[in-house]
PDB file of C-alpha atoms and ligand atoms in Angstrom:
ATOM      1  CA  MET A   1      83.344  50.991  -2.197  1.00  0.00           C
ATOM      2  CA  LYS A   2      79.852  51.067  -2.704  1.00  0.00           C
ATOM      3  CA  LEU A   3      79.050  49.711   1.140  1.00  0.00           C
ATOM      4  CA  ASP A   4      82.386  50.935   2.874  1.00  0.00           C
ATOM      5  CA  GLY A   5      81.464  49.509   6.508  1.00  0.00           C
ATOM      6  CA  ARG A   6      78.031  49.071   6.049  1.00  0.00           C
ATOM      7  CA  VAL A   7      76.437  46.665   8.653  1.00  0.00           C
ATOM      8  CA  SER A   8      74.424  44.802   6.737  1.00  0.00           C
ATOM      9  CA  VAL A   9      72.550  41.407   8.199  1.00  0.00           C
ATOM     10  CA  ILE A  10      71.282  39.104   5.583  1.00  0.00           C
ATOM     11  CA  THR A  11      69.422  35.662   6.259  1.00  0.00           C
ATOM     12  CA  GLY A  12      69.866  32.531   4.238  1.00  0.00           C
ATOM     13  CA  ALA A  13      73.073  33.470   3.613  1.00  0.00           C
ATOM     14  CA  GLY A  14      74.487  29.765   3.596  1.00  0.00           C
ATOM     15  CA  SER A  15      73.732  29.032   0.489  1.00  0.00           C
ATOM     16  CA  GLY A  16      72.610  30.445  -3.081  1.00  0.00           C
ATOM     17  CA  ILE A  17      71.498  34.180  -3.568  1.00  0.00           C
ATOM     18  CA  GLY A  18      71.422  34.809   0.654  1.00  0.00           C
ATOM     19  CA  ALA A  19      75.756  33.518  -0.238  1.00  0.00           C
ATOM     20  CA  ALA A  20      76.818  35.480  -3.510  1.00  0.00           C
ATOM     21  CA  THR A  21      74.929  38.699  -1.586  1.00  0.00           C
ATOM     22  CA  ALA A  22      77.257  38.107   1.063  1.00  0.00           C
ATOM     23  CA  ILE A  23      80.206  37.975  -0.537  1.00  0.00           C
ATOM     24  CA  LEU A  24      79.665  40.710  -2.927  1.00  0.00           C
ATOM     25  CA  PHE A  25      78.453  42.339   0.178  1.00  0.00           C
ATOM     26  CA  ALA A  26      81.629  42.230   2.063  1.00  0.00           C
ATOM     27  CA  SER A  27      83.553  42.914  -0.856  1.00  0.00           C
ATOM     28  CA  GLY A  28      82.021  45.677  -1.480  1.00  0.00           C
ATOM     29  CA  GLY A  29      83.565  46.571   2.148  1.00  0.00           C
ATOM     30  CA  ALA A  30      80.224  45.806   4.402  1.00  0.00           C
ATOM     31  CA  ARG A  31      80.549  44.399   7.624  1.00  0.00           C
ATOM     32  CA  VAL A  32      77.958  40.712   7.354  1.00  0.00           C
ATOM     33  CA  ALA A  33      76.163  39.468   9.468  1.00  0.00           C
ATOM     34  CA  LEU A  34      75.178  36.059   7.905  1.00  0.00           C
ATOM     35  CA  VAL A  35      72.699  34.140   9.627  1.00  0.00           C
ATOM     36  CA  ASP A  36      71.140  30.696   8.763  1.00  0.00           C
ATOM     37  CA  LEU A  37      70.493  27.293  10.096  1.00  0.00           C
ATOM     38  CA  ASP A  38      73.386  25.196   8.001  1.00  0.00           C
ATOM     39  CA  ASP A  39      76.556  25.647   9.929  1.00  0.00           C
ATOM     40  CA  LYS A  40      78.586  23.646   7.584  1.00  0.00           C
ATOM     41  CA  GLY A  41      77.010  26.815   4.544  1.00  0.00           C
ATOM     42  CA  LEU A  42      77.907  29.563   7.297  1.00  0.00           C
ATOM     43  CA  GLN A  43      81.666  28.256   7.371  1.00  0.00           C
ATOM     44  CA  GLU A  44      82.343  27.841   4.021  1.00  0.00           C
ATOM     45  CA  VAL A  45      80.816  31.855   2.968  1.00  0.00           C
ATOM     46  CA  ARG A  46      82.908  32.454   5.971  1.00  0.00           C
ATOM     47  CA  ARG A  47      85.968  31.184   3.876  1.00  0.00           C
ATOM     48  CA  GLU A  48      85.033  32.843   0.056  1.00  0.00           C
ATOM     49  CA  ILE A  49      85.220  35.722   2.535  1.00  0.00           C
ATOM     50  CA  GLY A  50      88.518  34.848   3.681  1.00  0.00           C
ATOM     51  CA  ALA A  51      89.019  34.542   6.942  1.00  0.00           C
ATOM     52  CA  GLY A  52      91.363  37.799   7.683  1.00  0.00           C
ATOM     53  CA  ARG A  53      88.377  39.796   7.474  1.00  0.00           C
ATOM     54  CA  ALA A  54      87.232  40.915  11.392  1.00  0.00           C
ATOM     55  CA  SER A  55      83.908  42.378   9.510  1.00  0.00           C
ATOM     56  CA  VAL A  56      81.942  39.045   9.354  1.00  0.00           C
ATOM     57  CA  LEU A  57      79.245  37.810  12.072  1.00  0.00           C
ATOM     58  CA  GLU A  58      77.854  33.982  12.015  1.00  0.00           C
ATOM     59  CA  PHE A  59      74.600  32.892  13.620  1.00  0.00           C
ATOM     60  CA  LYS A  60      73.092  29.734  13.228  1.00  0.00           C
ATOM     61  CA  GLU A  61      69.053  30.796  13.378  1.00  0.00           C
ATOM     62  CA  ASP A  62      65.578  29.417  12.614  1.00  0.00           C
ATOM     63  CA  VAL A  63      64.434  32.085  10.420  1.00  0.00           C
ATOM     64  CA  SER A  64      61.158  31.514  11.531  1.00  0.00           C
ATOM     65  CA  ASP A  65      61.786  31.548  15.489  1.00  0.00           C
ATOM     66  CA  SER A  66      61.361  35.663  17.035  1.00  0.00           C
ATOM     67  CA  GLY A  67      64.094  35.104  20.012  1.00  0.00           C
ATOM     68  CA  ALA A  68      66.318  34.030  17.064  1.00  0.00           C
ATOM     69  CA  ALA A  69      65.622  37.508  15.301  1.00  0.00           C
ATOM     70  CA  GLU A  70      65.301  39.579  18.464  1.00  0.00           C
ATOM     71  CA  ARG A  71      68.334  38.095  19.945  1.00  0.00           C
ATOM     72  CA  THR A  72      70.551  38.034  15.956  1.00  0.00           C
ATOM     73  CA  ILE A  73      69.801  41.941  16.010  1.00  0.00           C
ATOM     74  CA  GLN A  74      71.024  42.527  19.438  1.00  0.00           C
ATOM     75  CA  ALA A  75      74.697  40.810  18.884  1.00  0.00           C
ATOM     76  CA  VAL A  76      75.036  42.801  15.925  1.00  0.00           C
ATOM     77  CA  VAL A  77      74.371  45.994  17.442  1.00  0.00           C
ATOM     78  CA  ARG A  78      76.406  45.690  20.329  1.00  0.00           C
ATOM     79  CA  GLU A  79      79.365  44.865  18.159  1.00  0.00           C
ATOM     80  CA  TRP A  80      78.650  47.121  15.332  1.00  0.00           C
ATOM     81  CA  GLY A  81      76.450  49.154  16.799  1.00  0.00           C
ATOM     82  CA  ILE A  82      73.610  49.939  14.185  1.00  0.00           C
ATOM     83  CA  VAL A  83      72.295  48.172  11.940  1.00  0.00           C
ATOM     84  CA  GLU A  84      72.065  49.866   8.243  1.00  0.00           C
ATOM     85  CA  VAL A  85      70.778  46.922   5.604  1.00  0.00           C
ATOM     86  CA  LEU A  86      68.452  44.051   6.071  1.00  0.00           C
ATOM     87  CA  VAL A  87      68.303  41.148   3.552  1.00  0.00           C
ATOM     88  CA  THR A  88      65.936  38.159   3.707  1.00  0.00           C
ATOM     89  CA  SER A  89      66.952  35.694   1.788  1.00  0.00           C
ATOM     90  CA  ALA A  90      66.115  32.295   3.792  1.00  0.00           C
ATOM     91  CA  ALA A  91      63.392  30.387   2.423  1.00  0.00           C
ATOM     92  CA  ILE A  92      61.894  26.570   1.510  1.00  0.00           C
ATOM     93  CA  SER A  93      60.401  26.005  -1.272  1.00  0.00           C
ATOM     94  CA  THR A  94      57.512  22.829  -0.764  1.00  0.00           C
ATOM     95  CA  GLY A  95      55.806  21.245  -3.667  1.00  0.00           C
ATOM     96  CA  GLY A  96      52.035  20.902  -3.373  1.00  0.00           C
ATOM     97  CA  THR A  97      48.357  22.043  -4.551  1.00  0.00           C
ATOM     98  CA  VAL A  98      46.061  23.289  -2.523  1.00  0.00           C
ATOM     99  CA  THR A  99      44.121  19.807  -1.869  1.00  0.00           C
ATOM    100  CA  THR A 100      48.041  18.137  -1.630  1.00  0.00           C
ATOM    101  CA  ILE A 101      49.128  20.274   0.797  1.00  0.00           C
ATOM    102  CA  THR A 102      49.247  19.632   5.089  1.00  0.00           C
ATOM    103  CA  GLU A 103      48.403  22.260   6.954  1.00  0.00           C
ATOM    104  CA  LYS A 104      51.327  21.632   9.119  1.00  0.00           C
ATOM    105  CA  ASP A 105      53.713  22.065   5.694  1.00  0.00           C
ATOM    106  CA  TRP A 106      51.641  25.317   5.013  1.00  0.00           C
ATOM    107  CA  ASP A 107      52.345  26.395   8.046  1.00  0.00           C
ATOM    108  CA  ARG A 108      56.117  25.985   8.337  1.00  0.00           C
ATOM    109  CA  VAL A 109      56.616  27.058   4.589  1.00  0.00           C
ATOM    110  CA  PHE A 110      54.608  30.714   5.427  1.00  0.00           C
ATOM    111  CA  ALA A 111      56.699  30.693   8.624  1.00  0.00           C
ATOM    112  CA  VAL A 112      60.048  30.522   7.202  1.00  0.00           C
ATOM    113  CA  ASN A 113      59.163  32.123   3.917  1.00  0.00           C
ATOM    114  CA  THR A 114      56.736  35.561   5.440  1.00  0.00           C
ATOM    115  CA  LYS A 115      56.722  35.003   9.457  1.00  0.00           C
ATOM    116  CA  GLY A 116      61.130  35.166   8.807  1.00  0.00           C
ATOM    117  CA  THR A 117      60.306  38.405   6.282  1.00  0.00           C
ATOM    118  CA  PHE A 118      58.454  39.869   9.022  1.00  0.00           C
ATOM    119  CA  LEU A 119      59.711  39.166  12.031  1.00  0.00           C
ATOM    120  CA  TRP A 120      63.705  39.826  10.812  1.00  0.00           C
ATOM    121  CA  ALA A 121      62.233  43.851   9.663  1.00  0.00           C
ATOM    122  CA  ARG A 122      60.456  43.873  12.919  1.00  0.00           C
ATOM    123  CA  ALA A 123      63.522  43.225  15.162  1.00  0.00           C
ATOM    124  CA  VAL A 124      65.675  46.005  12.736  1.00  0.00           C
ATOM    125  CA  LEU A 125      63.640  48.903  12.185  1.00  0.00           C
ATOM    126  CA  PRO A 126      63.705  50.658  15.715  1.00  0.00           C
ATOM    127  CA  HIS A 127      67.204  50.366  15.052  1.00  0.00           C
ATOM    128  CA  MET A 128      67.323  51.651  11.455  1.00  0.00           C
ATOM    129  CA  ILE A 129      64.593  54.361  12.549  1.00  0.00           C
ATOM    130  CA  ARG A 130      66.661  56.060  15.562  1.00  0.00           C
ATOM    131  CA  ALA A 131      69.934  55.890  13.222  1.00  0.00           C
ATOM    132  CA  GLY A 132      67.728  57.504  10.730  1.00  0.00           C
ATOM    133  CA  ARG A 133      68.121  55.531   7.359  1.00  0.00           C
ATOM    134  CA  GLY A 134      68.560  52.342   6.036  1.00  0.00           C
ATOM    135  CA  SER A 135      67.150  49.658   3.364  1.00  0.00           C
ATOM    136  CA  ILE A 136      65.476  46.784   4.190  1.00  0.00           C
ATOM    137  CA  ILE A 137      65.907  44.256   0.429  1.00  0.00           C
ATOM    138  CA  THR A 138      63.323  41.148   0.589  1.00  0.00           C
ATOM    139  CA  LEU A 139      63.433  38.475  -1.305  1.00  0.00           C
ATOM    140  CA  ALA A 140      60.575  37.104  -3.488  1.00  0.00           C
ATOM    141  CA  SER A 141      59.165  35.013  -6.628  1.00  0.00           C
ATOM    142  CA  GLN A 142      58.910  35.294 -10.534  1.00  0.00           C
ATOM    143  CA  LEU A 143      56.095  32.739  -9.642  1.00  0.00           C
ATOM    144  CA  ALA A 144      54.663  35.372  -7.262  1.00  0.00           C
ATOM    145  CA  LEU A 145      53.657  37.216 -10.373  1.00  0.00           C
ATOM    146  CA  ALA A 146      53.037  34.444 -12.574  1.00  0.00           C
ATOM    147  CA  ALA A 147      51.932  31.405 -10.286  1.00  0.00           C
ATOM    148  CA  GLY A 148      53.051  27.627 -10.964  1.00  0.00           C
ATOM    149  CA  ARG A 149      51.394  24.995 -11.199  1.00  0.00           C
ATOM    150  CA  GLY A 150      52.336  22.664  -7.994  1.00  0.00           C
ATOM    151  CA  SER A 151      53.429  24.969  -5.751  1.00  0.00           C
ATOM    152  CA  ALA A 152      50.862  27.141  -3.574  1.00  0.00           C
ATOM    153  CA  PRO A 153      52.374  27.554  -0.239  1.00  0.00           C
ATOM    154  CA  TYR A 154      55.480  28.472  -1.913  1.00  0.00           C
ATOM    155  CA  VAL A 155      53.955  30.781  -4.593  1.00  0.00           C
ATOM    156  CA  ALA A 156      51.171  32.156  -2.052  1.00  0.00           C
ATOM    157  CA  SER A 157      53.996  33.156   0.366  1.00  0.00           C
ATOM    158  CA  LYS A 158      56.000  35.014  -1.335  1.00  0.00           C
ATOM    159  CA  GLY A 159      53.109  37.152  -2.958  1.00  0.00           C
ATOM    160  CA  ALA A 160      52.397  37.775   1.020  1.00  0.00           C
ATOM    161  CA  VAL A 161      56.518  39.148   0.896  1.00  0.00           C
ATOM    162  CA  ILE A 162      55.448  41.384  -1.664  1.00  0.00           C
ATOM    163  CA  SER A 163      52.580  42.871  -0.418  1.00  0.00           C
ATOM    164  CA  LEU A 164      54.476  43.336   3.240  1.00  0.00           C
ATOM    165  CA  THR A 165      57.590  45.255   1.711  1.00  0.00           C
ATOM    166  CA  ARG A 166      56.075  47.507   0.152  1.00  0.00           C
ATOM    167  CA  SER A 167      53.318  47.720   3.178  1.00  0.00           C
ATOM    168  CA  ILE A 168      56.880  48.753   5.556  1.00  0.00           C
ATOM    169  CA  ALA A 169      57.699  50.211   2.457  1.00  0.00           C
ATOM    170  CA  LEU A 170      55.038  53.502   3.153  1.00  0.00           C
ATOM    171  CA  ASP A 171      54.550  52.712   6.876  1.00  0.00           C
ATOM    172  CA  TYR A 172      58.776  53.781   7.384  1.00  0.00           C
ATOM    173  CA  ALA A 173      59.290  56.266   4.235  1.00  0.00           C
ATOM    174  CA  GLN A 174      58.896  58.951   6.867  1.00  0.00           C
ATOM    175  CA  TYR A 175      62.368  57.584   8.902  1.00  0.00           C
ATOM    176  CA  GLY A 176      64.732  57.377   5.865  1.00  0.00           C
ATOM    177  CA  VAL A 177      64.491  53.501   5.852  1.00  0.00           C
ATOM    178  CA  ARG A 178      63.576  52.058   2.573  1.00  0.00           C
ATOM    179  CA  ALA A 179      62.381  48.705   1.624  1.00  0.00           C
ATOM    180  CA  ASN A 180      61.965  46.835  -1.770  1.00  0.00           C
ATOM    181  CA  VAL A 181      61.457  43.147  -2.816  1.00  0.00           C
ATOM    182  CA  ILE A 182      64.013  41.315  -5.426  1.00  0.00           C
ATOM    183  CA  ILE A 183      61.901  39.268  -7.623  1.00  0.00           C
ATOM    184  CA  PRO A 184      63.989  36.456  -8.854  1.00  0.00           C
ATOM    185  CA  GLY A 185      62.883  33.935 -12.054  1.00  0.00           C
ATOM    186  CA  ALA A 186      64.747  30.764 -12.148  1.00  0.00           C
ATOM    187  CA  ILE A 187      68.214  31.223 -10.424  1.00  0.00           C
ATOM    188  CA  GLU A 188      70.781  28.451 -10.370  1.00  0.00           C
ATOM    189  CA  THR A 189      71.153  27.750  -6.106  1.00  0.00           C
ATOM    190  CA  PRO A 190      70.297  23.903  -4.635  1.00  0.00           C
ATOM    191  CA  MET A 191      67.093  25.841  -4.112  1.00  0.00           C
ATOM    192  CA  LEU A 192      65.968  25.282  -7.719  1.00  0.00           C
ATOM    193  CA  GLU A 193      67.695  21.421  -8.392  1.00  0.00           C
ATOM    194  CA  ARG A 194      65.663  20.366  -5.726  1.00  0.00           C
ATOM    195  CA  SER A 195      62.614  22.348  -7.136  1.00  0.00           C
ATOM    196  CA  PHE A 196      63.191  19.798  -9.781  1.00  0.00           C
ATOM    197  CA  VAL A 197      63.892  16.287  -8.299  1.00  0.00           C
ATOM    198  CA  ARG A 198      60.470  16.370  -6.597  1.00  0.00           C
ATOM    199  CA  LYS A 199      59.054  16.304  -9.985  1.00  0.00           C
ATOM    200  CA  ALA A 200      58.555  12.984 -12.203  1.00  0.00           C
ATOM    201  CA  ASP A 201      60.859  14.009 -14.929  1.00  0.00           C
ATOM    202  CA  PRO A 202      63.157  16.638 -13.563  1.00  0.00           C
ATOM    203  CA  GLU A 203      65.262  16.923 -17.102  1.00  0.00           C
ATOM    204  CA  ALA A 204      61.760  17.652 -18.435  1.00  0.00           C
ATOM    205  CA  ALA A 205      60.914  20.021 -15.803  1.00  0.00           C
ATOM    206  CA  ARG A 206      64.524  22.099 -15.957  1.00  0.00           C
ATOM    207  CA  GLU A 207      63.982  22.803 -19.455  1.00  0.00           C
ATOM    208  CA  CYS A 208      60.642  23.840 -20.115  1.00  0.00           C
ATOM    209  CA  SER A 209      61.591  26.287 -16.923  1.00  0.00           C
ATOM    210  CA  ARG A 210      64.689  27.400 -18.770  1.00  0.00           C
ATOM    211  CA  GLN A 211      62.314  27.811 -22.070  1.00  0.00           C
ATOM    212  CA  ARG A 212      59.965  30.311 -19.620  1.00  0.00           C
ATOM    213  CA  HIS A 213      63.159  32.615 -19.590  1.00  0.00           C
ATOM    214  CA  PRO A 214      63.086  35.273 -23.299  1.00  0.00           C
ATOM    215  CA  LEU A 215      67.386  35.675 -22.214  1.00  0.00           C
ATOM    216  CA  GLY A 216      67.214  31.220 -22.960  1.00  0.00           C
ATOM    217  CA  ARG A 217      69.057  30.470 -19.045  1.00  0.00           C
ATOM    218  CA  PHE A 218      69.162  30.467 -15.707  1.00  0.00           C
ATOM    219  CA  GLY A 219      70.508  33.613 -13.758  1.00  0.00           C
ATOM    220  CA  THR A 220      73.242  32.988 -11.455  1.00  0.00           C
ATOM    221  CA  PRO A 221      72.929  34.178  -7.723  1.00  0.00           C
ATOM    222  CA  GLN A 222      75.792  36.569  -8.013  1.00  0.00           C
ATOM    223  CA  GLU A 223      73.154  38.357 -11.021  1.00  0.00           C
ATOM    224  CA  VAL A 224      70.947  38.852  -8.099  1.00  0.00           C
ATOM    225  CA  ALA A 225      73.384  39.663  -5.128  1.00  0.00           C
ATOM    226  CA  TYR A 226      74.040  43.260  -7.726  1.00  0.00           C
ATOM    227  CA  ALA A 227      71.106  44.045  -7.803  1.00  0.00           C
ATOM    228  CA  ALA A 228      70.639  43.590  -3.853  1.00  0.00           C
ATOM    229  CA  LEU A 229      73.988  45.325  -3.668  1.00  0.00           C
ATOM    230  CA  TYR A 230      71.797  48.041  -5.485  1.00  0.00           C
ATOM    231  CA  LEU A 231      69.641  48.439  -3.644  1.00  0.00           C
ATOM    232  CA  ALA A 232      71.837  47.905   0.379  1.00  0.00           C
ATOM    233  CA  SER A 233      73.851  51.343  -1.355  1.00  0.00           C
ATOM    234  CA  ASP A 234      73.298  55.355  -1.926  1.00  0.00           C
ATOM    235  CA  ASP A 235      73.202  54.996  -5.583  1.00  0.00           C
ATOM    236  CA  SER A 236      68.936  53.941  -4.559  1.00  0.00           C
ATOM    237  CA  SER A 237      68.578  56.443  -1.879  1.00  0.00           C
ATOM    238  CA  PHE A 238      64.882  57.532  -4.469  1.00  0.00           C
ATOM    239  CA  THR A 239      64.653  53.947  -4.447  1.00  0.00           C
ATOM    240  CA  THR A 240      61.687  52.308  -2.247  1.00  0.00           C
ATOM    241  CA  GLY A 241      57.993  49.742  -2.303  1.00  0.00           C
ATOM    242  CA  ALA A 242      59.950  49.200  -6.100  1.00  0.00           C
ATOM    243  CA  GLN A 243      59.605  45.584  -7.556  1.00  0.00           C
ATOM    244  CA  PHE A 244      62.734  44.756  -8.620  1.00  0.00           C
ATOM    245  CA  VAL A 245      62.408  41.721 -11.253  1.00  0.00           C
ATOM    246  CA  VAL A 246      65.902  39.874 -12.260  1.00  0.00           C
ATOM    247  CA  ASP A 247      64.366  37.333 -14.133  1.00  0.00           C
ATOM    248  CA  GLY A 248      65.813  36.937 -18.250  1.00  0.00           C
ATOM    249  CA  GLY A 249      62.524  38.550 -18.698  1.00  0.00           C
TER     250      GLY A 249
HETATM  251  P1  LIG B 301      68.476  27.835  -1.044  1.00  0.00           P
HETATM  252  O1  LIG B 301      70.014  27.666  -2.012  1.00  0.00           O
HETATM  253  O2  LIG B 301      67.806  26.658  -0.592  1.00  0.00           O
HETATM  254  O3  LIG B 301      69.323  29.076   0.199  1.00  0.00           O
HETATM  255  C1  LIG B 301      68.375  29.346   0.829  1.00  0.00           C
HETATM  256  C2  LIG B 301      68.958  29.441   2.659  1.00  0.00           C
HETATM  257  O4  LIG B 301      68.372  29.134   3.787  1.00  0.00           O
HETATM  258  C3  LIG B 301      69.836  28.149   2.626  1.00  0.00           C
HETATM  259  O5  LIG B 301      71.070  28.256   2.956  1.00  0.00           O
HETATM  260  C4  LIG B 301      68.364  27.627   3.970  1.00  0.00           C
HETATM  261  O6  LIG B 301      69.517  26.461   4.839  1.00  0.00           O
HETATM  262  C5  LIG B 301      68.256  28.358   4.422  1.00  0.00           C
HETATM  263  N1  LIG B 301      67.240  27.776   5.116  1.00  0.00           N
HETATM  264  C6  LIG B 301      66.273  27.583   5.120  1.00  0.00           C
HETATM  265  N2  LIG B 301      65.633  27.537   6.308  1.00  0.00           N
HETATM  266  C7  LIG B 301      65.657  28.587   6.788  1.00  0.00           C
HETATM  267  C8  LIG B 301      65.431  29.016   8.423  1.00  0.00           C
HETATM  268  N3  LIG B 301      64.410  28.131   8.958  1.00  0.00           N
HETATM  269  N4  LIG B 301      66.257  29.546   9.165  1.00  0.00           N
HETATM  270  C9  LIG B 301      67.765  30.014   8.666  1.00  0.00           C
HETATM  271  N5  LIG B 301      67.598  29.579   6.995  1.00  0.00           N
HETATM  272  C10 LIG B 301      67.107  29.221   6.482  1.00  0.00           C
HETATM  273  O7  LIG B 301      67.955  29.150  -2.011  1.00  0.00           O
HETATM  274  P2  LIG B 301      68.097  30.288  -3.018  1.00  0.00           P
HETATM  275  O8  LIG B 301      68.030  29.418  -3.832  1.00  0.00           O
HETATM  276  O9  LIG B 301      68.881  30.641  -2.850  1.00  0.00           O
HETATM  277  O10 LIG B 301      66.972  31.619  -2.093  1.00  0.00           O
HETATM  278  C11 LIG B 301      67.247  32.445  -2.204  1.00  0.00           C
HETATM  279  C12 LIG B 301      66.385  33.497  -1.777  1.00  0.00           C
HETATM  280  O11 LIG B 301      65.657  33.721  -3.459  1.00  0.00           O
HETATM  281  C13 LIG B 301      64.341  32.188  -1.499  1.00  0.00           C
HETATM  282  O12 LIG B 301      63.868  33.756   0.026  1.00  0.00           O
HETATM  283  C14 LIG B 301      63.532  31.948  -2.741  1.00  0.00           C
HETATM  284  O13 LIG B 301      62.305  31.408  -2.191  1.00  0.00           O
HETATM  285  C15 LIG B 301      64.241  33.746  -3.951  1.00  0.00           C
HETATM  286  N6  LIG B 301      64.545  32.773  -4.735  1.00  0.00           N
HETATM  287  C16 LIG B 301      64.923  31.212  -5.727  1.00  0.00           C
HETATM  288  C17 LIG B 301      64.877  31.295  -6.840  1.00  0.00           C
HETATM  289  C18 LIG B 301      65.608  30.428  -6.613  1.00  0.00           C
HETATM  290  O14 LIG B 301      64.788  30.314  -8.288  1.00  0.00           O
HETATM  291  N7  LIG B 301      67.022  29.238  -6.878  1.00  0.00           N
HETATM  292  C19 LIG B 301      64.033  31.948  -7.433  1.00  0.00           C
HETATM  293  C20 LIG B 301      62.960  32.556  -6.716  1.00  0.00           C
HETATM  294  C21 LIG B 301      63.278  33.187  -5.767  1.00  0.00           C
HETATM  295  P3  LIG B 301      69.031  24.564   4.477  1.00  0.00           P
HETATM  296  O15 LIG B 301      69.813  24.045   3.351  1.00  0.00           O
HETATM  297  O16 LIG B 301      69.594  24.040   5.535  1.00  0.00           O
HETATM  298  O17 LIG B 301      67.803  24.473   4.023  1.00  0.00           O
END
């Protein structure tokens, strides 16, 4: 199996892309630590992975809390001795332009999406450096490259995730740690659905978004999870600092 016994921490594992990644990694033999605020989502993912498996840990934590990142990684290392893969999928998306977003909402989006990537990378890196290997996989968005109307804080926070990931790749390559960012297009998850519901005409917004994808459809969380599986496995051993676009063209 591709990820035989590999210790993986996945934030946002209770829903969408994070959930699909956790399920795929577990089916590939990984030991998975699931992190999310959503307790119910965590339980469902655990059930799907299989109640009998001993290789799952769950943590109901807020990724923007630095204490939570340190606490969780220490617990994982106590249990399994190492952290080899980190996937940072937890994020929030609020609409808004520079003139309509409140400062409070701006700060919250950056706290979860950008700081929530930095804090978890910071918590795992000493363990990866000690082991002389590791793979950090972050989640940005195609909107960070192309921009998108009415989502300025989300788009900006994801642009920062791309830059942060490439900085990590440069700074820690010497220790055998790789860092790559996955850049999805529109993927059928609760987050995407919420982004349409916010619009005045959700059906028109859904159709407009679909048409932006040359393959003529939205992606599935599993199609993104396969990219994460590649980046977590030794198949991608010469890949770091890459922007891995999974956006239907
Ligand atoms: P999702 O279905 O909403 O899943 C995200 C999960 O993260 C949810 O379970 C959410 O819990 C959790 N979360 C939110 N804030 C958290 C926090 N502070 N601490 C811990 N967990 C938190 O989203 P998704 O569509 O799978 O997105 C996954 C990643 O892909 C995100 O980084 C997103 O920006 C990126 N992405 C998604 C798309 C897309 O079209 N879906 C496109 C491009 C990029 P709650 O449900 O309780 O908030």
